[in-house]
């Protein structure tokens, strides 16, 4: 099971850190993806980290602002989000996969992850 937390309401330019905590299994070696969903729009990838190498991939619109990282001791993957913009608003989901696909491949919306979280809402006010 994956549980996201850390979402909330923030003003433009603010920061949030999302957490993705795994329970029942260890995230060590798992690849993780962060995705977001806005009502009426297709789900889009945000950032991904490959399990075996910790190589990362980011969508262009968030490069330089968001950072994906993992803390093995806490069995948690984070998404640090800085310089937030209204267009970053959405429900953010994390997903975990035991395979060894490259980070860019993971960050395709039709990649079949093993587990998904329930999502956490991020709202950026203008």
PDB file of C-alpha atoms in Angstrom:
ATOM      1  CA  UNK A   1       0.000   0.000   0.000  1.00  0.00           C
ATOM      2  CA  UNK A   2       1.161   3.523  -0.806  1.00  0.00           C
ATOM      3  CA  UNK A   3      -0.009   6.559   1.112  1.00  0.00           C
ATOM      4  CA  UNK A   4       0.616  10.102  -0.090  1.00  0.00           C
ATOM      5  CA  UNK A   5       0.629  13.083   2.205  1.00  0.00           C
ATOM      6  CA  UNK A   6       1.813  16.667   2.286  1.00  0.00           C
ATOM      7  CA  UNK A   7      -0.637  18.256  -0.089  1.00  0.00           C
ATOM      8  CA  UNK A   8      -2.435  21.465   0.705  1.00  0.00           C
ATOM      9  CA  UNK A   9      -3.151  25.019  -0.308  1.00  0.00           C
ATOM     10  CA  UNK A  10      -0.223  27.296  -1.079  1.00  0.00           C
ATOM     11  CA  UNK A  11       0.260  30.618  -2.788  1.00  0.00           C
ATOM     12  CA  UNK A  12       2.086  31.047  -6.060  1.00  0.00           C
ATOM     13  CA  UNK A  13       5.803  30.824  -5.450  1.00  0.00           C
ATOM     14  CA  UNK A  14       5.389  28.690  -2.365  1.00  0.00           C
ATOM     15  CA  UNK A  15       6.681  25.219  -1.606  1.00  0.00           C
ATOM     16  CA  UNK A  16       5.307  21.860  -0.582  1.00  0.00           C
ATOM     17  CA  UNK A  17       6.887  18.498   0.045  1.00  0.00           C
ATOM     18  CA  UNK A  18       4.830  15.459  -0.822  1.00  0.00           C
ATOM     19  CA  UNK A  19       5.575  12.109   0.783  1.00  0.00           C
ATOM     20  CA  UNK A  20       4.847   8.636  -0.499  1.00  0.00           C
ATOM     21  CA  UNK A  21       5.032   6.090   2.296  1.00  0.00           C
ATOM     22  CA  UNK A  22       4.960   2.389   1.612  1.00  0.00           C
ATOM     23  CA  UNK A  23       3.431  -0.030   4.060  1.00  0.00           C
ATOM     24  CA  UNK A  24       3.631  -3.780   3.835  1.00  0.00           C
ATOM     25  CA  UNK A  25       6.708  -3.775   1.634  1.00  0.00           C
ATOM     26  CA  UNK A  26      10.015  -1.981   1.325  1.00  0.00           C
ATOM     27  CA  UNK A  27      10.490   0.609  -1.385  1.00  0.00           C
ATOM     28  CA  UNK A  28      14.182  -0.243  -1.640  1.00  0.00           C
ATOM     29  CA  UNK A  29      14.762  -1.217  -5.254  1.00  0.00           C
ATOM     30  CA  UNK A  30      11.330  -0.083  -6.389  1.00  0.00           C
ATOM     31  CA  UNK A  31      10.953   2.536  -9.054  1.00  0.00           C
ATOM     32  CA  UNK A  32       8.620   5.366  -8.137  1.00  0.00           C
ATOM     33  CA  UNK A  33       6.643   7.770 -10.206  1.00  0.00           C
ATOM     34  CA  UNK A  34       4.738  10.886  -9.269  1.00  0.00           C
ATOM     35  CA  UNK A  35       1.756  11.781 -11.440  1.00  0.00           C
ATOM     36  CA  UNK A  36      -0.914  14.434 -11.252  1.00  0.00           C
ATOM     37  CA  UNK A  37      -4.502  14.669 -12.354  1.00  0.00           C
ATOM     38  CA  UNK A  38      -6.576  17.743 -13.035  1.00  0.00           C
ATOM     39  CA  UNK A  39     -10.329  17.311 -13.587  1.00  0.00           C
ATOM     40  CA  UNK A  40     -11.109  17.334 -17.269  1.00  0.00           C
ATOM     41  CA  UNK A  41      -7.533  16.717 -18.283  1.00  0.00           C
ATOM     42  CA  UNK A  42      -5.455  13.627 -18.835  1.00  0.00           C
ATOM     43  CA  UNK A  43      -3.223  12.381 -16.082  1.00  0.00           C
ATOM     44  CA  UNK A  44       0.342  13.513 -16.584  1.00  0.00           C
ATOM     45  CA  UNK A  45       3.652  12.364 -15.252  1.00  0.00           C
ATOM     46  CA  UNK A  46       5.622  14.671 -13.004  1.00  0.00           C
ATOM     47  CA  UNK A  47       8.806  12.913 -11.913  1.00  0.00           C
ATOM     48  CA  UNK A  48      10.157   9.399 -11.755  1.00  0.00           C
ATOM     49  CA  UNK A  49      13.070   7.662 -10.067  1.00  0.00           C
ATOM     50  CA  UNK A  50      14.470   4.337 -11.153  1.00  0.00           C
ATOM     51  CA  UNK A  51      14.780   1.746  -8.418  1.00  0.00           C
ATOM     52  CA  UNK A  52      18.134   0.216  -9.261  1.00  0.00           C
ATOM     53  CA  UNK A  53      20.077   3.378 -10.103  1.00  0.00           C
ATOM     54  CA  UNK A  54      18.105   6.300  -8.625  1.00  0.00           C
ATOM     55  CA  UNK A  55      18.264   7.957 -12.018  1.00  0.00           C
ATOM     56  CA  UNK A  56      15.516  10.530 -12.321  1.00  0.00           C
ATOM     57  CA  UNK A  57      13.333  11.993 -15.018  1.00  0.00           C
ATOM     58  CA  UNK A  58      11.232  15.153 -14.872  1.00  0.00           C
ATOM     59  CA  UNK A  59       8.632  16.595 -17.187  1.00  0.00           C
ATOM     60  CA  UNK A  60       9.873  19.790 -18.792  1.00  0.00           C
ATOM     61  CA  UNK A  61       7.423  22.114 -17.058  1.00  0.00           C
ATOM     62  CA  UNK A  62       8.734  21.262 -13.580  1.00  0.00           C
ATOM     63  CA  UNK A  63      12.451  20.903 -14.221  1.00  0.00           C
ATOM     64  CA  UNK A  64      14.463  22.994 -11.820  1.00  0.00           C
ATOM     65  CA  UNK A  65      11.497  23.409  -9.478  1.00  0.00           C
ATOM     66  CA  UNK A  66      10.669  19.872  -8.323  1.00  0.00           C
ATOM     67  CA  UNK A  67      12.964  17.200  -6.910  1.00  0.00           C
ATOM     68  CA  UNK A  68      12.186  13.535  -6.405  1.00  0.00           C
ATOM     69  CA  UNK A  69      14.185  11.689  -3.781  1.00  0.00           C
ATOM     70  CA  UNK A  70      13.977   8.684  -1.495  1.00  0.00           C
ATOM     71  CA  UNK A  71      14.790   7.994   2.124  1.00  0.00           C
ATOM     72  CA  UNK A  72      15.291   4.272   2.511  1.00  0.00           C
ATOM     73  CA  UNK A  73      15.364   4.479   6.298  1.00  0.00           C
ATOM     74  CA  UNK A  74      11.837   5.914   6.271  1.00  0.00           C
ATOM     75  CA  UNK A  75      10.588   3.789   3.382  1.00  0.00           C
ATOM     76  CA  UNK A  76       9.433   7.007   1.784  1.00  0.00           C
ATOM     77  CA  UNK A  77       9.826   8.811  -1.502  1.00  0.00           C
ATOM     78  CA  UNK A  78       9.475  12.570  -1.589  1.00  0.00           C
ATOM     79  CA  UNK A  79       8.544  15.179  -4.143  1.00  0.00           C
ATOM     80  CA  UNK A  80       9.915  18.561  -3.139  1.00  0.00           C
ATOM     81  CA  UNK A  81       8.018  21.246  -5.014  1.00  0.00           C
ATOM     82  CA  UNK A  82       9.323  24.810  -5.105  1.00  0.00           C
ATOM     83  CA  UNK A  83       8.249  27.933  -6.969  1.00  0.00           C
ATOM     84  CA  UNK A  84       4.773  26.514  -7.328  1.00  0.00           C
ATOM     85  CA  UNK A  85       2.463  27.858 -10.018  1.00  0.00           C
ATOM     86  CA  UNK A  86      -1.331  27.705 -10.374  1.00  0.00           C
ATOM     87  CA  UNK A  87      -0.906  25.216 -13.205  1.00  0.00           C
ATOM     88  CA  UNK A  88       0.678  22.798 -10.722  1.00  0.00           C
ATOM     89  CA  UNK A  89      -2.705  22.397  -9.070  1.00  0.00           C
ATOM     90  CA  UNK A  90      -4.051  18.864  -9.107  1.00  0.00           C
ATOM     91  CA  UNK A  91      -4.268  15.565  -7.291  1.00  0.00           C
ATOM     92  CA  UNK A  92      -0.837  14.057  -6.995  1.00  0.00           C
ATOM     93  CA  UNK A  93      -0.388  10.303  -6.974  1.00  0.00           C
ATOM     94  CA  UNK A  94       2.645   8.162  -6.371  1.00  0.00           C
ATOM     95  CA  UNK A  95       3.115   4.763  -7.934  1.00  0.00           C
ATOM     96  CA  UNK A  96       5.626   1.984  -7.333  1.00  0.00           C
ATOM     97  CA  UNK A  97       7.000  -0.658  -9.659  1.00  0.00           C
ATOM     98  CA  UNK A  98       9.317  -3.592  -9.047  1.00  0.00           C
ATOM     99  CA  UNK A  99      10.627  -3.674 -12.604  1.00  0.00           C
ATOM    100  CA  UNK A 100      13.771  -2.051 -13.943  1.00  0.00           C
ATOM    101  CA  UNK A 101      12.494   0.292 -16.606  1.00  0.00           C
ATOM    102  CA  UNK A 102      14.342   3.515 -17.241  1.00  0.00           C
ATOM    103  CA  UNK A 103      13.132   6.635 -15.505  1.00  0.00           C
ATOM    104  CA  UNK A 104      11.872   8.196 -18.715  1.00  0.00           C
ATOM    105  CA  UNK A 105       9.919   5.040 -19.555  1.00  0.00           C
ATOM    106  CA  UNK A 106       8.396   5.037 -16.093  1.00  0.00           C
ATOM    107  CA  UNK A 107       7.152   8.556 -16.685  1.00  0.00           C
ATOM    108  CA  UNK A 108       4.784   7.570 -19.436  1.00  0.00           C
ATOM    109  CA  UNK A 109       1.135   7.724 -18.449  1.00  0.00           C
ATOM    110  CA  UNK A 110       0.372   4.202 -19.646  1.00  0.00           C
ATOM    111  CA  UNK A 111       3.214   2.498 -17.772  1.00  0.00           C
ATOM    112  CA  UNK A 112       1.826  -0.347 -15.660  1.00  0.00           C
ATOM    113  CA  UNK A 113       2.938   0.308 -12.104  1.00  0.00           C
ATOM    114  CA  UNK A 114       2.399  -2.373  -9.461  1.00  0.00           C
ATOM    115  CA  UNK A 115       0.915  -0.081  -6.811  1.00  0.00           C
ATOM    116  CA  UNK A 116      -0.791   3.295  -6.695  1.00  0.00           C
ATOM    117  CA  UNK A 117      -1.600   5.584  -3.820  1.00  0.00           C
ATOM    118  CA  UNK A 118      -4.910   7.328  -3.246  1.00  0.00           C
ATOM    119  CA  UNK A 119      -3.618  10.799  -4.067  1.00  0.00           C
ATOM    120  CA  UNK A 120      -3.153  14.092  -2.263  1.00  0.00           C
ATOM    121  CA  UNK A 121      -4.589  17.419  -3.366  1.00  0.00           C
ATOM    122  CA  UNK A 122      -2.280  20.306  -4.201  1.00  0.00           C
ATOM    123  CA  UNK A 123      -3.849  23.698  -4.798  1.00  0.00           C
ATOM    124  CA  UNK A 124      -1.790  26.704  -5.804  1.00  0.00           C
ATOM    125  CA  UNK A 125      -3.599  30.008  -5.572  1.00  0.00           C
ATOM    126  CA  UNK A 126      -2.753  32.924  -7.833  1.00  0.00           C
TER     127      UNK A 126
END
